[in-house]
Amino acid sequence: MDWSLRGSEQKITGVLDPTLQAASTFEMSLRDLEGHAESPGGEQISRTASLTARYGWEPTGADRLHVFWKASREDHRISFRSPQQPPFEISIARMDDAASAEDVSFARLGTLLRAVVGLVEALPPDAGAARELPPEPLAQLRQAAADMPDLLGRFEASAQVHGIAAASAAFRGSLAEMDFETHGEPTGDGMFRLAVRQTLEGLESPLIPPAMHDLVPHKLVLAWDVAGLPGREFSALLARALEKDAPPPTNEAFAALLRRGPLTLGLDELGFDVGPATITAHGELRLPSPEEFAGTLHIRMTGLDALMARARGDQQLARMVPMLAMLKGFGRPQGEAMVWDIVADRGRTLVNGTDLDALAKAARASQGRHPQDRGNR
């Protein structure tokens, strides 16, 4: 790969303590950045009018650092060109991003960086060629995998992106704003929790038919989390898999990770609008083993009747009416809203107390009867 980066102006100032006994902080300002990367798969060109950042680290204990980064970019553009694919371009008016990590182990971070560099150096120039990793890079990767649970404590990252536009031969559209937040932290006993929140707002595209324009969500909010991730066991499993001539992990090994949890998937918030209707939801799914699961989901919807009326008045949307009517039939009125409380446990699925599995069995039994039997009932 050929890679280059240039700019018309750069300024970097900072205070560095190489002993890691005091804080080190830096400030950076770059203008008119242009990057170019070329490989057999194609080329990528990026341009940024301005980039400002503040970053650094400070000691929090023996071999532990608090690392932080905060940056802003304006007028950022990326274009991709490939012999196999049509050109694709994306532009961003402004992006503000930040990240931080607590209790980062400087020694373990060094092991990880050496492993990454060793891996890159050991990879063949031809991406399609097979090559066995030499013993040293393999040992570095194995040690980095074993060190992962003690690499850092809590981390968080966020980005606010404004004025996004994308264009290719097959698609053209824009987003007014996209926000992203995530954080992760050890929860004790070798477990780890990860949470993510995403917001999309102001989707526009000439490809959206005019009749459907008001049904495209103006804003989408999605927040979810994963808890009960067995970090130490997974790291040990990965380290064993990196042993020379080691067989790949078995399905039973991954099943044991689930049983160690149990793994919990949380839907903390879901919200979006569809024309006159607004939908919100939250819930949780528990996976104690690959063979069993249990969960709950609460859905609330306003404007269902207005959405059904909208669908009835549009020939393209009329086929939605039976599905919406069925949803309403299972719903429970709650003020101006319809509510669905869904419970799944031990092979049964209940919607507002109605057993869907029992309904399905009854429907199959009814279809299996002779027509005369059904008519004589």
PDB file of C-alpha atoms in Angstrom, residues 66-221:
ATOM      1  CA  HIS A  66      -5.706   7.959  32.403  1.00  0.00           C
ATOM      2  CA  VAL A  67      -5.648   8.591  28.624  1.00  0.00           C
ATOM      3  CA  PHE A  68      -7.862  11.181  26.903  1.00  0.00           C
ATOM      4  CA  TRP A  69      -8.561  12.656  23.458  1.00  0.00           C
ATOM      5  CA  LYS A  70     -10.866  15.433  22.255  1.00  0.00           C
ATOM      6  CA  ALA A  71     -11.004  16.697  18.665  1.00  0.00           C
ATOM      7  CA  SER A  72     -13.016  18.667  16.116  1.00  0.00           C
ATOM      8  CA  ARG A  73     -12.944  18.366  12.328  1.00  0.00           C
ATOM      9  CA  GLU A  74     -14.530  20.654   9.742  1.00  0.00           C
ATOM     10  CA  ASP A  75     -15.317  20.005   6.076  1.00  0.00           C
ATOM     11  CA  HIS A  76     -14.143  16.393   5.968  1.00  0.00           C
ATOM     12  CA  ARG A  77     -14.467  14.533   2.654  1.00  0.00           C
ATOM     13  CA  ILE A  78     -13.554  10.982   1.637  1.00  0.00           C
ATOM     14  CA  SER A  79     -13.760   9.417  -1.810  1.00  0.00           C
ATOM     15  CA  PHE A  80     -13.248   5.762  -2.742  1.00  0.00           C
ATOM     16  CA  ARG A  81     -12.428   4.482  -6.196  1.00  0.00           C
ATOM     17  CA  SER A  82     -12.000   0.858  -7.158  1.00  0.00           C
ATOM     18  CA  PRO A  83     -11.676  -1.021 -10.454  1.00  0.00           C
ATOM     19  CA  GLN A  84     -14.422  -3.394  -9.278  1.00  0.00           C
ATOM     20  CA  GLN A  85     -16.852  -0.860  -7.749  1.00  0.00           C
ATOM     21  CA  PRO A  86     -18.355   2.497  -8.804  1.00  0.00           C
ATOM     22  CA  PRO A  87     -16.983   5.614  -7.061  1.00  0.00           C
ATOM     23  CA  PHE A  88     -18.321   6.430  -3.608  1.00  0.00           C
ATOM     24  CA  GLU A  89     -18.028   9.761  -1.792  1.00  0.00           C
ATOM     25  CA  ILE A  90     -18.970  10.923   1.691  1.00  0.00           C
ATOM     26  CA  SER A  91     -18.721  14.398   3.184  1.00  0.00           C
ATOM     27  CA  ILE A  92     -19.108  15.680   6.755  1.00  0.00           C
ATOM     28  CA  ALA A  93     -19.610  19.334   7.606  1.00  0.00           C
ATOM     29  CA  ARG A  94     -18.361  18.961  11.192  1.00  0.00           C
ATOM     30  CA  MET A  95     -17.464  16.186  13.603  1.00  0.00           C
ATOM     31  CA  ASP A  96     -16.661  16.472  17.309  1.00  0.00           C
ATOM     32  CA  ASP A  97     -15.315  13.347  18.984  1.00  0.00           C
ATOM     33  CA  ALA A  98     -13.844  12.425  22.340  1.00  0.00           C
ATOM     34  CA  ALA A  99     -12.491   9.333  24.056  1.00  0.00           C
ATOM     35  CA  SER A 100     -10.946   8.412  27.377  1.00  0.00           C
ATOM     36  CA  ALA A 101      -9.751   5.311  29.181  1.00  0.00           C
ATOM     37  CA  GLU A 102      -9.000   4.816  32.853  1.00  0.00           C
ATOM     38  CA  ASP A 103      -6.286   2.698  34.464  1.00  0.00           C
ATOM     39  CA  VAL A 104      -4.521   1.875  31.187  1.00  0.00           C
ATOM     40  CA  SER A 105      -1.537  -0.400  31.787  1.00  0.00           C
ATOM     41  CA  PHE A 106       1.446   1.121  29.993  1.00  0.00           C
ATOM     42  CA  ALA A 107       3.315  -2.203  29.996  1.00  0.00           C
ATOM     43  CA  ARG A 108       0.370  -4.189  28.589  1.00  0.00           C
ATOM     44  CA  LEU A 109      -0.319  -1.466  26.024  1.00  0.00           C
ATOM     45  CA  GLY A 110       3.282  -1.824  24.886  1.00  0.00           C
ATOM     46  CA  THR A 111       2.798  -5.576  24.509  1.00  0.00           C
ATOM     47  CA  LEU A 112      -0.304  -4.988  22.400  1.00  0.00           C
ATOM     48  CA  LEU A 113       1.428  -2.426  20.146  1.00  0.00           C
ATOM     49  CA  ARG A 114       4.423  -4.711  19.625  1.00  0.00           C
ATOM     50  CA  ALA A 115       2.041  -7.535  18.725  1.00  0.00           C
ATOM     51  CA  VAL A 116       0.227  -5.364  16.159  1.00  0.00           C
ATOM     52  CA  VAL A 117       3.497  -4.156  14.602  1.00  0.00           C
ATOM     53  CA  GLY A 118       4.857  -7.709  14.512  1.00  0.00           C
ATOM     54  CA  LEU A 119       1.660  -8.953  12.871  1.00  0.00           C
ATOM     55  CA  VAL A 120       1.774  -6.251  10.182  1.00  0.00           C
ATOM     56  CA  GLU A 121       5.426  -6.943   9.451  1.00  0.00           C
ATOM     57  CA  ALA A 122       4.787 -10.693   9.227  1.00  0.00           C
ATOM     58  CA  LEU A 123       1.833 -10.418   6.825  1.00  0.00           C
ATOM     59  CA  PRO A 124       2.655 -11.146   3.180  1.00  0.00           C
ATOM     60  CA  PRO A 125       2.537  -8.243   0.691  1.00  0.00           C
ATOM     61  CA  ASP A 126      -0.033 -10.195  -1.315  1.00  0.00           C
ATOM     62  CA  ALA A 127      -3.215 -10.225   0.793  1.00  0.00           C
ATOM     63  CA  GLY A 128      -4.340 -13.417  -0.905  1.00  0.00           C
ATOM     64  CA  ALA A 129      -1.194 -15.379  -0.087  1.00  0.00           C
ATOM     65  CA  ALA A 130      -1.161 -17.800   2.831  1.00  0.00           C
ATOM     66  CA  ARG A 131       1.694 -17.587   5.281  1.00  0.00           C
ATOM     67  CA  GLU A 132       2.318 -19.049   8.710  1.00  0.00           C
ATOM     68  CA  LEU A 133       3.162 -16.491  11.391  1.00  0.00           C
ATOM     69  CA  PRO A 134       6.737 -16.695  12.721  1.00  0.00           C
ATOM     70  CA  PRO A 135       7.101 -17.785  16.380  1.00  0.00           C
ATOM     71  CA  GLU A 136       7.879 -14.297  17.767  1.00  0.00           C
ATOM     72  CA  PRO A 137       4.803 -12.424  16.410  1.00  0.00           C
ATOM     73  CA  LEU A 138       2.643 -15.404  17.391  1.00  0.00           C
ATOM     74  CA  ALA A 139       3.992 -15.316  20.953  1.00  0.00           C
ATOM     75  CA  GLN A 140       3.397 -11.549  21.130  1.00  0.00           C
ATOM     76  CA  LEU A 141      -0.207 -11.987  19.993  1.00  0.00           C
ATOM     77  CA  ARG A 142      -0.720 -14.769  22.529  1.00  0.00           C
ATOM     78  CA  GLN A 143       0.628 -12.587  25.353  1.00  0.00           C
ATOM     79  CA  ALA A 144      -1.491  -9.616  24.244  1.00  0.00           C
ATOM     80  CA  ALA A 145      -4.598 -11.827  24.269  1.00  0.00           C
ATOM     81  CA  ALA A 146      -3.809 -13.074  27.774  1.00  0.00           C
ATOM     82  CA  ASP A 147      -3.248  -9.479  28.979  1.00  0.00           C
ATOM     83  CA  MET A 148      -6.523  -8.067  27.600  1.00  0.00           C
ATOM     84  CA  PRO A 149      -8.570  -8.266  30.838  1.00  0.00           C
ATOM     85  CA  ASP A 150      -5.939  -6.170  32.675  1.00  0.00           C
ATOM     86  CA  LEU A 151      -5.254  -3.708  29.852  1.00  0.00           C
ATOM     87  CA  LEU A 152      -7.621  -0.978  31.068  1.00  0.00           C
ATOM     88  CA  GLY A 153     -10.561  -0.154  33.305  1.00  0.00           C
ATOM     89  CA  ARG A 154     -13.544   1.923  32.214  1.00  0.00           C
ATOM     90  CA  PHE A 155     -13.480   3.514  28.759  1.00  0.00           C
ATOM     91  CA  GLU A 156     -15.869   5.824  26.938  1.00  0.00           C
ATOM     92  CA  ALA A 157     -16.090   7.411  23.507  1.00  0.00           C
ATOM     93  CA  SER A 158     -18.489   9.750  21.737  1.00  0.00           C
ATOM     94  CA  ALA A 159     -18.940  11.474  18.391  1.00  0.00           C
ATOM     95  CA  GLN A 160     -21.352  14.115  17.136  1.00  0.00           C
ATOM     96  CA  VAL A 161     -21.452  14.308  13.352  1.00  0.00           C
ATOM     97  CA  HIS A 162     -23.279  17.099  11.526  1.00  0.00           C
ATOM     98  CA  GLY A 163     -24.164  17.501   7.867  1.00  0.00           C
ATOM     99  CA  ILE A 164     -23.445  14.048   6.426  1.00  0.00           C
ATOM    100  CA  ALA A 165     -23.874  13.444   2.693  1.00  0.00           C
ATOM    101  CA  ALA A 166     -23.129  10.288   0.708  1.00  0.00           C
ATOM    102  CA  ALA A 167     -23.247   9.654  -3.038  1.00  0.00           C
ATOM    103  CA  SER A 168     -22.566   6.742  -5.358  1.00  0.00           C
ATOM    104  CA  ALA A 169     -23.978   5.355  -8.572  1.00  0.00           C
ATOM    105  CA  ALA A 170     -26.634   3.448  -6.589  1.00  0.00           C
ATOM    106  CA  PHE A 171     -27.404   5.832  -3.710  1.00  0.00           C
ATOM    107  CA  ARG A 172     -27.561   9.495  -2.825  1.00  0.00           C
ATOM    108  CA  GLY A 173     -28.701  10.832   0.533  1.00  0.00           C
ATOM    109  CA  SER A 174     -27.916  12.873   3.607  1.00  0.00           C
ATOM    110  CA  LEU A 175     -28.286  12.946   7.387  1.00  0.00           C
ATOM    111  CA  ALA A 176     -28.639  16.162   9.353  1.00  0.00           C
ATOM    112  CA  GLU A 177     -27.016  14.669  12.468  1.00  0.00           C
ATOM    113  CA  MET A 178     -25.642  11.418  13.852  1.00  0.00           C
ATOM    114  CA  ASP A 179     -24.599  10.966  17.490  1.00  0.00           C
ATOM    115  CA  PHE A 180     -22.742   8.000  18.955  1.00  0.00           C
ATOM    116  CA  GLU A 181     -21.827   7.188  22.549  1.00  0.00           C
ATOM    117  CA  THR A 182     -20.328   4.079  24.092  1.00  0.00           C
ATOM    118  CA  HIS A 183     -18.733   3.025  27.340  1.00  0.00           C
ATOM    119  CA  GLY A 184     -17.474  -0.206  28.794  1.00  0.00           C
ATOM    120  CA  GLU A 185     -16.220  -1.306  32.180  1.00  0.00           C
ATOM    121  CA  PRO A 186     -15.307  -4.372  34.207  1.00  0.00           C
ATOM    122  CA  THR A 187     -18.121  -5.414  36.523  1.00  0.00           C
ATOM    123  CA  GLY A 188     -16.139  -7.729  38.792  1.00  0.00           C
ATOM    124  CA  ASP A 189     -15.452 -11.458  38.773  1.00  0.00           C
ATOM    125  CA  GLY A 190     -13.820 -11.205  35.360  1.00  0.00           C
ATOM    126  CA  MET A 191     -16.980  -9.908  33.671  1.00  0.00           C
ATOM    127  CA  PHE A 192     -17.371  -6.909  31.358  1.00  0.00           C
ATOM    128  CA  ARG A 193     -20.280  -4.644  30.345  1.00  0.00           C
ATOM    129  CA  LEU A 194     -20.615  -2.633  27.135  1.00  0.00           C
ATOM    130  CA  ALA A 195     -23.252   0.032  26.395  1.00  0.00           C
ATOM    131  CA  VAL A 196     -23.955   1.892  23.134  1.00  0.00           C
ATOM    132  CA  ARG A 197     -26.325   4.735  22.239  1.00  0.00           C
ATOM    133  CA  GLN A 198     -26.922   5.948  18.675  1.00  0.00           C
ATOM    134  CA  THR A 199     -29.099   8.730  17.280  1.00  0.00           C
ATOM    135  CA  LEU A 200     -29.863   9.435  13.623  1.00  0.00           C
ATOM    136  CA  GLU A 201     -31.835  12.498  12.573  1.00  0.00           C
ATOM    137  CA  GLY A 202     -32.915  14.181   9.361  1.00  0.00           C
ATOM    138  CA  LEU A 203     -32.606  11.499   6.675  1.00  0.00           C
ATOM    139  CA  GLU A 204     -33.167  12.829   3.153  1.00  0.00           C
ATOM    140  CA  SER A 205     -32.741  11.170  -0.240  1.00  0.00           C
ATOM    141  CA  PRO A 206     -34.133  11.776  -3.728  1.00  0.00           C
ATOM    142  CA  LEU A 207     -34.562   8.000  -3.935  1.00  0.00           C
ATOM    143  CA  ILE A 208     -37.396   8.109  -1.372  1.00  0.00           C
ATOM    144  CA  PRO A 209     -40.743   8.126  -3.267  1.00  0.00           C
ATOM    145  CA  PRO A 210     -42.767  11.286  -2.524  1.00  0.00           C
ATOM    146  CA  ALA A 211     -45.678   9.203  -1.217  1.00  0.00           C
ATOM    147  CA  MET A 212     -43.368   7.553   1.322  1.00  0.00           C
ATOM    148  CA  HIS A 213     -41.450  10.638   2.406  1.00  0.00           C
ATOM    149  CA  ASP A 214     -43.528  11.374   5.498  1.00  0.00           C
ATOM    150  CA  LEU A 215     -43.272   7.722   6.604  1.00  0.00           C
ATOM    151  CA  VAL A 216     -39.469   7.751   6.770  1.00  0.00           C
ATOM    152  CA  PRO A 217     -38.418   8.225  10.426  1.00  0.00           C
ATOM    153  CA  HIS A 218     -37.267  11.778  11.108  1.00  0.00           C
ATOM    154  CA  LYS A 219     -35.350  10.613  14.175  1.00  0.00           C
ATOM    155  CA  LEU A 220     -34.160   7.211  15.357  1.00  0.00           C
ATOM    156  CA  VAL A 221     -32.794   6.525  18.839  1.00  0.00           C
TER     157      VAL A 221
END
